[in-house]
Amino acid sequence: MNALRVPLIRDGLIATGVVGRDRIQKPKVLENVNILEVGCGGGILSEKLARLHANVVGIDPSEKLIAVACEHAKESRDLIQDHIQYHVETIESHASKNPERYDAVVASEVLEHVGDKVAFIEQCVSALKPGGSIFITTLNKTPASWLGAIVGAEYIFKLVPEETHDWDKFISPLELQRILSCYNCKTILLHGMFYQFWANQWSWTKNTEINYAIQAVKTVES
């Protein structure tokens, strides 16, 4: 999924002017950009962003996953640990100490596991600078997502453990955009994402029935 997520974040920050267009081909394209990944898990995405020289903070409530992320960063040969910090922490705790600190907040494959989505998004946005972007990838709440993400991924192809997902916690793009707008975030991008299990790769699609990605920009208050 990083093949989609990293360009999504990089290009999204260029499109909104946080990153200059002249830097798009440079290896340090995200230099001096502050990014928070909420629910970073083992750091798979955080590391990729750090390799582009973003200043990345990854938070997760799981001590075990943060330990894995820290250990993997230490083993890196390209000194990404200089650009990355991991903390065992919830978004509520972190946001309260870091108001409007980040140029981008990322919540990838997290929202479908969250009960109180309104509170979660409110806290994510509070840590975001005005003019910054929140990037979310998650699962739509449709019959197709139930068949694909639960029946297919969990029970037929065994891609993830059974009961990983709860369809009742999935959310439609329309509902997600509504919540974001309540916290002064304007959606500027919505893409569908499709997993080709036979090739083990992800691709963009116009179809948002299963997986989708959203970028929303926090309004600059006048």
CSV table of C-alpha atoms in Angstrom, one decimal, residues 31-208:
chain,number,residue,atom,x,y,z
A,31,GLU,CA,12.6,18.0,4.2
A,32,ASN,CA,11.5,20.2,7.2
A,33,VAL,CA,7.9,19.0,6.8
A,34,ASN,CA,6.4,17.8,10.1
A,35,ILE,CA,4.2,14.8,9.8
A,36,LEU,CA,2.2,12.9,12.5
A,37,GLU,CA,1.1,9.3,11.8
A,38,VAL,CA,-1.7,8.2,14.1
A,39,GLY,CA,-1.8,4.5,14.6
A,40,CYS,CA,1.6,3.9,13.1
A,41,GLY,CA,1.8,0.3,14.0
A,42,GLY,CA,5.2,-1.1,13.2
A,43,GLY,CA,6.2,2.0,11.3
A,44,ILE,CA,6.0,0.8,7.7
A,45,LEU,CA,4.6,4.1,6.4
A,46,SER,CA,6.5,6.3,8.9
A,47,GLU,CA,9.8,5.0,7.7
A,48,LYS,CA,9.1,5.7,4.0
A,49,LEU,CA,8.2,9.3,4.9
A,50,ALA,CA,11.3,9.7,7.0
A,51,ARG,CA,13.4,8.5,4.0
A,52,LEU,CA,12.1,11.5,2.2
A,53,HIS,CA,13.5,13.6,5.1
A,54,ALA,CA,10.2,14.5,6.7
A,55,ASN,CA,10.3,14.9,10.4
A,56,VAL,CA,7.9,12.1,11.4
A,57,VAL,CA,6.3,11.4,14.7
A,58,GLY,CA,4.5,8.0,14.9
A,59,ILE,CA,2.1,7.3,17.7
A,60,ASP,CA,0.3,4.1,18.7
A,61,PRO,CA,-1.3,2.8,21.9
A,62,SER,CA,0.4,-0.6,21.5
A,63,GLU,CA,3.7,-0.9,23.3
A,64,LYS,CA,4.5,-4.0,21.3
A,65,LEU,CA,4.1,-2.3,17.9
A,66,ILE,CA,6.1,0.7,18.9
A,67,ALA,CA,8.9,-1.5,20.1
A,68,VAL,CA,8.9,-3.2,16.7
A,69,ALA,CA,8.9,0.1,15.0
A,70,CYS,CA,11.8,1.5,17.1
A,71,GLU,CA,13.9,-1.7,16.5
A,72,HIS,CA,13.4,-1.6,12.8
A,73,ALA,CA,14.3,2.0,12.6
A,74,LYS,CA,17.6,1.3,14.4
A,75,GLU,CA,18.5,-1.4,11.9
A,76,SER,CA,18.1,1.0,9.0
A,77,ARG,CA,21.2,1.8,7.1
A,78,ASP,CA,20.1,5.2,5.9
A,79,LEU,CA,19.9,6.9,9.3
A,80,ILE,CA,16.1,7.4,9.2
A,81,GLN,CA,16.1,7.4,13.0
A,82,ASP,CA,17.4,10.9,12.7
A,83,HIS,CA,14.0,11.9,11.2
A,84,ILE,CA,11.6,9.7,13.2
A,85,GLN,CA,10.3,9.5,16.7
A,86,TYR,CA,7.9,6.9,18.1
A,87,HIS,CA,5.7,7.2,21.1
A,88,VAL,CA,3.3,4.9,22.9
A,89,GLU,CA,0.5,7.3,23.0
A,90,THR,CA,-3.1,8.0,22.0
A,91,ILE,CA,-4.1,10.8,19.7
A,92,GLU,CA,-6.0,12.4,22.6
A,93,SER,CA,-2.9,12.7,24.7
A,94,HIS,CA,-0.6,13.7,21.9
A,95,ALA,CA,-2.9,16.4,20.4
A,96,SER,CA,-3.4,18.0,23.8
A,97,LYS,CA,0.3,18.6,24.1
A,98,ASN,CA,0.9,19.5,20.4
A,99,PRO,CA,-1.8,21.9,19.1
A,100,GLU,CA,-1.4,22.9,15.5
A,101,ARG,CA,2.1,21.5,15.3
A,102,TYR,CA,2.0,19.4,12.1
A,103,ASP,CA,2.0,20.1,8.4
A,104,ALA,CA,0.3,16.7,7.8
A,105,VAL,CA,-1.6,14.2,9.9
A,106,VAL,CA,-1.9,10.7,8.6
A,107,ALA,CA,-4.4,8.0,9.7
A,108,SER,CA,-4.0,5.1,7.4
A,109,GLU,CA,-6.1,1.9,7.9
A,110,VAL,CA,-7.0,3.1,11.4
A,111,LEU,CA,-10.4,4.8,11.2
A,112,GLU,CA,-12.2,1.5,10.5
A,113,HIS,CA,-11.1,0.3,14.0
A,114,VAL,CA,-12.2,3.5,15.8
A,115,GLY,CA,-15.5,3.6,17.7
A,116,ASP,CA,-15.9,7.4,18.2
A,117,LYS,CA,-14.9,8.7,14.8
A,118,VAL,CA,-16.0,12.3,15.5
A,119,ALA,CA,-13.8,12.6,18.6
A,120,PHE,CA,-10.9,10.9,16.8
A,121,ILE,CA,-11.0,13.2,13.8
A,122,GLU,CA,-11.4,16.3,16.1
A,123,GLN,CA,-8.2,15.4,17.9
A,124,CYS,CA,-6.3,14.7,14.6
A,125,VAL,CA,-7.4,18.1,13.2
A,126,SER,CA,-6.4,19.9,16.4
A,127,ALA,CA,-2.8,18.8,16.0
A,128,LEU,CA,-2.8,20.1,12.4
A,129,LYS,CA,-1.6,23.5,11.4
A,130,PRO,CA,-4.0,25.7,9.5
A,131,GLY,CA,-3.3,25.1,5.8
A,132,GLY,CA,-2.1,21.6,6.6
A,133,SER,CA,-3.6,18.4,5.3
A,134,ILE,CA,-5.1,15.3,6.9
A,135,PHE,CA,-4.7,12.1,4.9
A,136,ILE,CA,-7.0,9.2,5.7
A,137,THR,CA,-7.2,5.8,4.1
A,138,THR,CA,-10.0,3.5,5.2
A,139,LEU,CA,-12.9,1.2,4.2
A,140,ASN,CA,-16.3,2.3,2.9
A,141,LYS,CA,-19.5,0.9,4.5
A,142,THR,CA,-21.0,-1.0,1.6
A,143,PRO,CA,-21.9,-4.6,0.7
A,144,ALA,CA,-18.8,-4.7,-1.4
A,145,SER,CA,-16.6,-3.8,1.5
A,146,TRP,CA,-18.2,-6.5,3.6
A,147,LEU,CA,-17.5,-9.1,0.9
A,148,GLY,CA,-14.0,-7.9,0.1
A,149,ALA,CA,-12.5,-6.8,3.4
A,150,ILE,CA,-14.2,-9.4,5.7
A,151,VAL,CA,-15.5,-12.4,3.8
A,152,GLY,CA,-12.7,-12.3,1.2
A,153,ALA,CA,-9.7,-11.0,3.1
A,154,GLU,CA,-10.4,-12.7,6.4
A,155,TYR,CA,-12.1,-16.0,5.7
A,156,ILE,CA,-11.4,-17.0,2.1
A,157,PHE,CA,-7.9,-15.7,1.3
A,158,LYS,CA,-6.7,-15.4,4.9
A,159,LEU,CA,-4.9,-12.1,4.2
A,160,VAL,CA,-5.6,-10.9,7.8
A,161,PRO,CA,-6.8,-12.7,10.9
A,162,GLU,CA,-10.5,-13.4,11.3
A,163,GLU,CA,-12.4,-10.7,13.2
A,164,THR,CA,-9.8,-8.0,12.3
A,165,HIS,CA,-12.6,-5.8,11.0
A,166,ASP,CA,-16.1,-4.9,12.2
A,167,TRP,CA,-18.3,-3.7,9.3
A,168,ASP,CA,-20.3,-1.6,11.7
A,169,LYS,CA,-17.2,0.6,12.2
A,170,PHE,CA,-16.7,1.2,8.5
A,171,ILE,CA,-17.6,4.7,7.2
A,172,SER,CA,-18.7,6.1,3.8
A,173,PRO,CA,-16.7,8.9,2.1
A,174,LEU,CA,-19.7,11.2,2.4
A,175,GLU,CA,-20.0,10.7,6.1
A,176,LEU,CA,-16.3,11.2,6.6
A,177,GLN,CA,-16.3,14.4,4.6
A,178,ARG,CA,-19.2,15.6,6.7
A,179,ILE,CA,-17.2,15.1,9.9
A,180,LEU,CA,-14.1,16.7,8.4
A,181,SER,CA,-16.1,19.8,7.3
A,182,CYS,CA,-17.4,20.2,10.9
A,183,TYR,CA,-13.8,20.7,11.9
A,184,ASN,CA,-13.0,23.2,9.2
A,185,CYS,CA,-11.4,20.7,6.8
A,186,LYS,CA,-12.2,20.9,3.1
A,187,THR,CA,-11.9,17.7,1.2
A,188,ILE,CA,-9.8,18.3,-2.0
A,189,LEU,CA,-9.1,14.7,-3.1
A,190,LEU,CA,-11.0,11.4,-3.0
A,191,HIS,CA,-9.6,8.3,-4.6
A,192,GLY,CA,-10.7,4.6,-4.6
A,193,MET,CA,-8.1,2.0,-3.9
A,194,PHE,CA,-8.1,-1.6,-5.2
A,195,TYR,CA,-6.0,-4.5,-3.9
A,196,GLN,CA,-5.1,-7.0,-6.7
A,197,PHE,CA,-4.6,-10.0,-4.5
A,198,TRP,CA,-3.4,-12.2,-7.3
A,199,ALA,CA,-0.5,-9.8,-7.9
A,200,ASN,CA,-0.1,-8.6,-4.3
A,201,GLN,CA,-0.3,-4.9,-5.3
A,202,TRP,CA,-2.5,-1.9,-4.9
A,203,SER,CA,-3.8,0.5,-7.6
A,204,TRP,CA,-5.9,3.6,-7.8
A,205,THR,CA,-9.4,3.4,-9.1
A,206,LYS,CA,-12.5,5.6,-9.4
A,207,ASN,CA,-14.5,3.0,-7.5
A,208,THR,CA,-14.7,3.8,-3.8
